[in-house]
Structures are given as C-alpha cells and as structure tokens.
Amino acid sequence: MERNPVLMGFFLFYINDEIMSTVSYYTAEGLKKLREELDYLKSVMRPKASQDIADARDKGDLSENAEYDAAKEAQGMLEMRIAKLEEVHSNARLIDETQLDMSKVLVLSNVKIKNQANGMEMKYTLVAESEADLKTGKISVTSPIGRGLLGKSVGEVAEITVPNGVLKFEILEVSRD
C-alpha cells in the first residue's frame, strides 16, 4: 500500500482514503506530562479498577449486581483511555527547538499580536493541542487562531476566520524562551 504523507500544521497524516497514522509533536514538558498520566493510569488506576470489580463480585449474584456492572464499565473506560494514550505516546515526537526558524511563527513560538479592529495586544505561546491552556497563554497550533498565525513573520497581518467573522491580527513580535 502506497502512503502519501501530508503535513498539516504539526500533524503528519498518511492518506489513502483514510488516515493511517498521526504524528504529534510535543515539548519536553508536554511529553513528560503524557508519560506521567499514562504511568499513573497503569500503575494506580488499573489495579484500583481490578480491586473494585473483585469487591463488587464478592457481594453476591452478578446478574443483579449494579455495583459490579458499574465497576466493569469503569474498567472498560479506563482501558480505552490507556489505549488512546499509548497510541498518542507511540506517535509522539519531541520537538528539537534548535531546528526551528526563529523569524516565523511556529510551534513553541511566543507571539505578540495586535487585534487591528480594537487595538488590543495579546501574547500567546503556540503549543501542541494536548498542551494548550488558555489561562496560561498557551494556544494550540490546531486552533483557528493558531493555524492563522503559523508561518507568519513580524509585520505581517494574519486574517483568521472565526465564527463571528474575520479577525485581523498584526504580528508584533516572535520569540522563543
């Protein structure tokens, strides 16, 4: 089967009528958090789920035991979450910050922008989707604003389509920590 790679933002898709594989890029901090969550689910939550099932099984007839059914359901959801995180982890790649172009907005860029409609200035750091946290100023490269800013340089205007229309942001500054 021939695989045709297509780079979209910071995700690599192999297209042949369906998505075959997704590679996502992480900062060292984001990859560490992913590993910690996966380890916690496997080492703490998985044994707890098994114990909950055993405790419910000890309470009698399984055909009328709602606690047993709930424990099995919870275990199934946990195993799905573990499988999803394992897939994400296996396709995760660490970003080599030394190879990034410092003059353009890319993942890990700190970008200062000015809304041309109201003059408001904002500063964001573009990160992978799983690391996004608006409260700390980290926006996803896959968000509408993140996608619109990617590849832009200082002085350029990014026109970004959002549900309320089109926003125009001037790129004031691009830096890396």
C-alpha positions as a Python dict, from the first residue, in 0.01 Angstrom:
ca = {
    (1, 'M'): (0, 0, 0),
    (2, 'E'): (148, 335, -104),
    (3, 'R'): (148, 602, 168),
    (4, 'N'): (131, 967, 74),
    (5, 'P'): (244, 1189, 361),
    (6, 'V'): (71, 1525, 402),
    (7, 'L'): (194, 1776, 659),
    (8, 'M'): (-90, 1978, 807),
    (9, 'G'): (18, 2215, 1082),
    (10, 'F'): (224, 1994, 1307),
    (11, 'F'): (44, 1669, 1238),
    (12, 'L'): (155, 1422, 973),
    (13, 'F'): (-119, 1223, 806),
    (14, 'Y'): (-76, 933, 568),
    (15, 'I'): (-363, 950, 326),
    (16, 'N'): (-507, 667, 116),
    (17, 'D'): (-881, 718, 162),
    (18, 'E'): (-832, 709, 539),
    (19, 'I'): (-595, 843, 799),
    (20, 'M'): (-334, 580, 874),
    (21, 'S'): (-113, 746, 1133),
    (22, 'T'): (-96, 1073, 1323),
    (23, 'V'): (233, 1207, 1448),
    (24, 'S'): (208, 1489, 1701),
    (25, 'Y'): (493, 1699, 1828),
    (26, 'Y'): (547, 1776, 2195),
    (27, 'T'): (766, 1992, 2409),
    (28, 'A'): (975, 1811, 2670),
    (29, 'E'): (729, 1929, 2938),
    (30, 'G'): (424, 1808, 2743),
    (31, 'L'): (578, 1468, 2670),
    (32, 'K'): (668, 1428, 3037),
    (33, 'K'): (307, 1503, 3141),
    (34, 'L'): (179, 1249, 2888),
    (35, 'R'): (413, 980, 3024),
    (36, 'E'): (319, 1062, 3385),
    (37, 'E'): (-53, 1034, 3313),
    (38, 'L'): (-3, 704, 3132),
    (39, 'D'): (211, 566, 3417),
    (40, 'Y'): (-47, 679, 3676),
    (41, 'L'): (-334, 513, 3490),
    (42, 'K'): (-141, 188, 3453),
    (43, 'S'): (16, 166, 3799),
    (44, 'V'): (-255, 319, 4019),
    (45, 'M'): (-590, 327, 3844),
    (46, 'R'): (-572, -13, 3670),
    (47, 'P'): (-512, -206, 3998),
    (48, 'K'): (-785, 2, 4167),
    (49, 'A'): (-1033, -88, 3891),
    (50, 'S'): (-950, -457, 3931),
    (51, 'Q'): (-996, -432, 4306),
    (52, 'D'): (-1332, -255, 4262),
    (53, 'I'): (-1450, -543, 4040),
    (54, 'A'): (-1330, -802, 4292),
    (55, 'D'): (-1507, -619, 4577),
    (56, 'A'): (-1832, -599, 4379),
    (57, 'R'): (-1806, -967, 4278),
    (58, 'D'): (-1783, -1064, 4646),
    (59, 'K'): (-2122, -903, 4710),
    (60, 'G'): (-2319, -1184, 4553),
    (61, 'D'): (-2525, -1259, 4243),
    (62, 'L'): (-2365, -1086, 3943),
    (63, 'S'): (-2687, -1081, 3738),
    (64, 'E'): (-2844, -825, 3974),
    (65, 'N'): (-2529, -651, 4095),
    (66, 'A'): (-2530, -289, 3971),
    (67, 'E'): (-2203, -218, 4152),
    (68, 'Y'): (-2032, -497, 3953),
    (69, 'D'): (-2172, -362, 3625),
    (70, 'A'): (-2053, -10, 3711),
    (71, 'A'): (-1705, -135, 3805),
    (72, 'K'): (-1678, -327, 3475),
    (73, 'E'): (-1794, -20, 3283),
    (74, 'A'): (-1538, 198, 3462),
    (75, 'Q'): (-1264, -55, 3386),
    (76, 'G'): (-1361, -53, 3016),
    (77, 'M'): (-1343, 327, 3003),
    (78, 'L'): (-1006, 321, 3179),
    (79, 'E'): (-866, 67, 2934),
    (80, 'M'): (-989, 279, 2641),
    (81, 'R'): (-815, 585, 2788),
    (82, 'I'): (-492, 387, 2840),
    (83, 'A'): (-505, 254, 2483),
    (84, 'K'): (-561, 605, 2344),
    (85, 'L'): (-271, 749, 2547),
    (86, 'E'): (-44, 462, 2441),
    (87, 'E'): (-128, 535, 2076),
    (88, 'V'): (-62, 907, 2122),
    (89, 'H'): (263, 831, 2307),
    (90, 'S'): (383, 590, 2039),
    (91, 'N'): (328, 857, 1773),
    (92, 'A'): (467, 1146, 1981),
    (93, 'R'): (783, 1319, 1871),
    (94, 'L'): (991, 1559, 2076),
    (95, 'I'): (1040, 1898, 1912),
    (96, 'D'): (1403, 1995, 1852),
    (97, 'E'): (1384, 2366, 1927),
    (98, 'T'): (1727, 2431, 1777),
    (99, 'Q'): (1595, 2340, 1431),
    (100, 'L'): (1305, 2589, 1436),
    (101, 'D'): (1310, 2906, 1222),
    (102, 'M'): (1323, 3197, 1467),
    (103, 'S'): (1179, 3451, 1222),
    (104, 'K'): (839, 3284, 1172),
    (105, 'V'): (555, 3179, 1399),
    (106, 'L'): (588, 2805, 1459),
    (107, 'V'): (511, 2566, 1740),
    (108, 'L'): (676, 2689, 2064),
    (109, 'S'): (678, 3048, 1937),
    (110, 'N'): (589, 3324, 2175),
    (111, 'V'): (394, 3564, 1959),
    (112, 'K'): (270, 3910, 2042),
    (113, 'I'): (-23, 4014, 1825),
    (114, 'K'): (-239, 4322, 1789),
    (115, 'N'): (-608, 4300, 1701),
    (116, 'Q'): (-647, 4558, 1425),
    (117, 'A'): (-1016, 4611, 1500),
    (118, 'N'): (-977, 4724, 1862),
    (119, 'G'): (-601, 4776, 1907),
    (120, 'M'): (-581, 4516, 2185),
    (121, 'E'): (-244, 4341, 2219),
    (122, 'M'): (-214, 3978, 2330),
    (123, 'K'): (74, 3740, 2382),
    (124, 'Y'): (43, 3366, 2323),
    (125, 'T'): (268, 3063, 2306),
    (126, 'L'): (177, 2815, 2033),
    (127, 'V'): (188, 2455, 2154),
    (128, 'A'): (59, 2109, 2060),
    (129, 'E'): (-314, 2058, 2108),
    (130, 'S'): (-271, 1846, 2419),
    (131, 'E'): (-63, 2118, 2589),
    (132, 'A'): (-300, 2408, 2519),
    (133, 'D'): (-411, 2608, 2823),
    (134, 'L'): (-564, 2948, 2755),
    (135, 'K'): (-530, 3053, 3120),
    (136, 'T'): (-151, 3037, 3088),
    (137, 'G'): (-147, 3188, 2738),
    (138, 'K'): (-80, 2860, 2555),
    (139, 'I'): (-291, 2809, 2244),
    (140, 'S'): (-300, 2509, 2016),
    (141, 'V'): (-144, 2522, 1670),
    (142, 'T'): (-463, 2349, 1552),
    (143, 'S'): (-696, 2620, 1689),
    (144, 'P'): (-827, 2875, 1436),
    (145, 'I'): (-601, 3149, 1574),
    (146, 'G'): (-302, 2914, 1599),
    (147, 'R'): (-346, 2793, 1240),
    (148, 'G'): (-385, 3150, 1119),
    (149, 'L'): (-63, 3263, 1286),
    (150, 'L'): (155, 2973, 1169),
    (151, 'G'): (424, 3072, 924),
    (152, 'K'): (372, 3446, 966),
    (153, 'S'): (660, 3688, 1034),
    (154, 'V'): (681, 4016, 1225),
    (155, 'G'): (487, 4288, 1043),
    (156, 'E'): (254, 4051, 859),
    (157, 'V'): (-121, 4054, 914),
    (158, 'A'): (-297, 3724, 977),
    (159, 'E'): (-660, 3714, 864),
    (160, 'I'): (-832, 3449, 1071),
    (161, 'T'): (-1184, 3325, 1010),
    (162, 'V'): (-1376, 3266, 1334),
    (163, 'P'): (-1747, 3201, 1390),
    (164, 'N'): (-1813, 3578, 1428),
    (165, 'G'): (-1635, 3670, 1105),
    (166, 'V'): (-1278, 3753, 1012),
    (167, 'L'): (-1025, 3883, 1265),
    (168, 'K'): (-708, 4061, 1156),
    (169, 'F'): (-404, 4032, 1379),
    (170, 'E'): (-76, 4209, 1315),
    (171, 'I'): (230, 4012, 1424),
    (172, 'L'): (429, 4244, 1653),
    (173, 'E'): (690, 4008, 1792),
    (174, 'V'): (804, 3646, 1755),
    (175, 'S'): (1040, 3489, 2008),
    (176, 'R'): (1133, 3165, 2181),
    (177, 'D'): (1204, 3115, 2551),
}
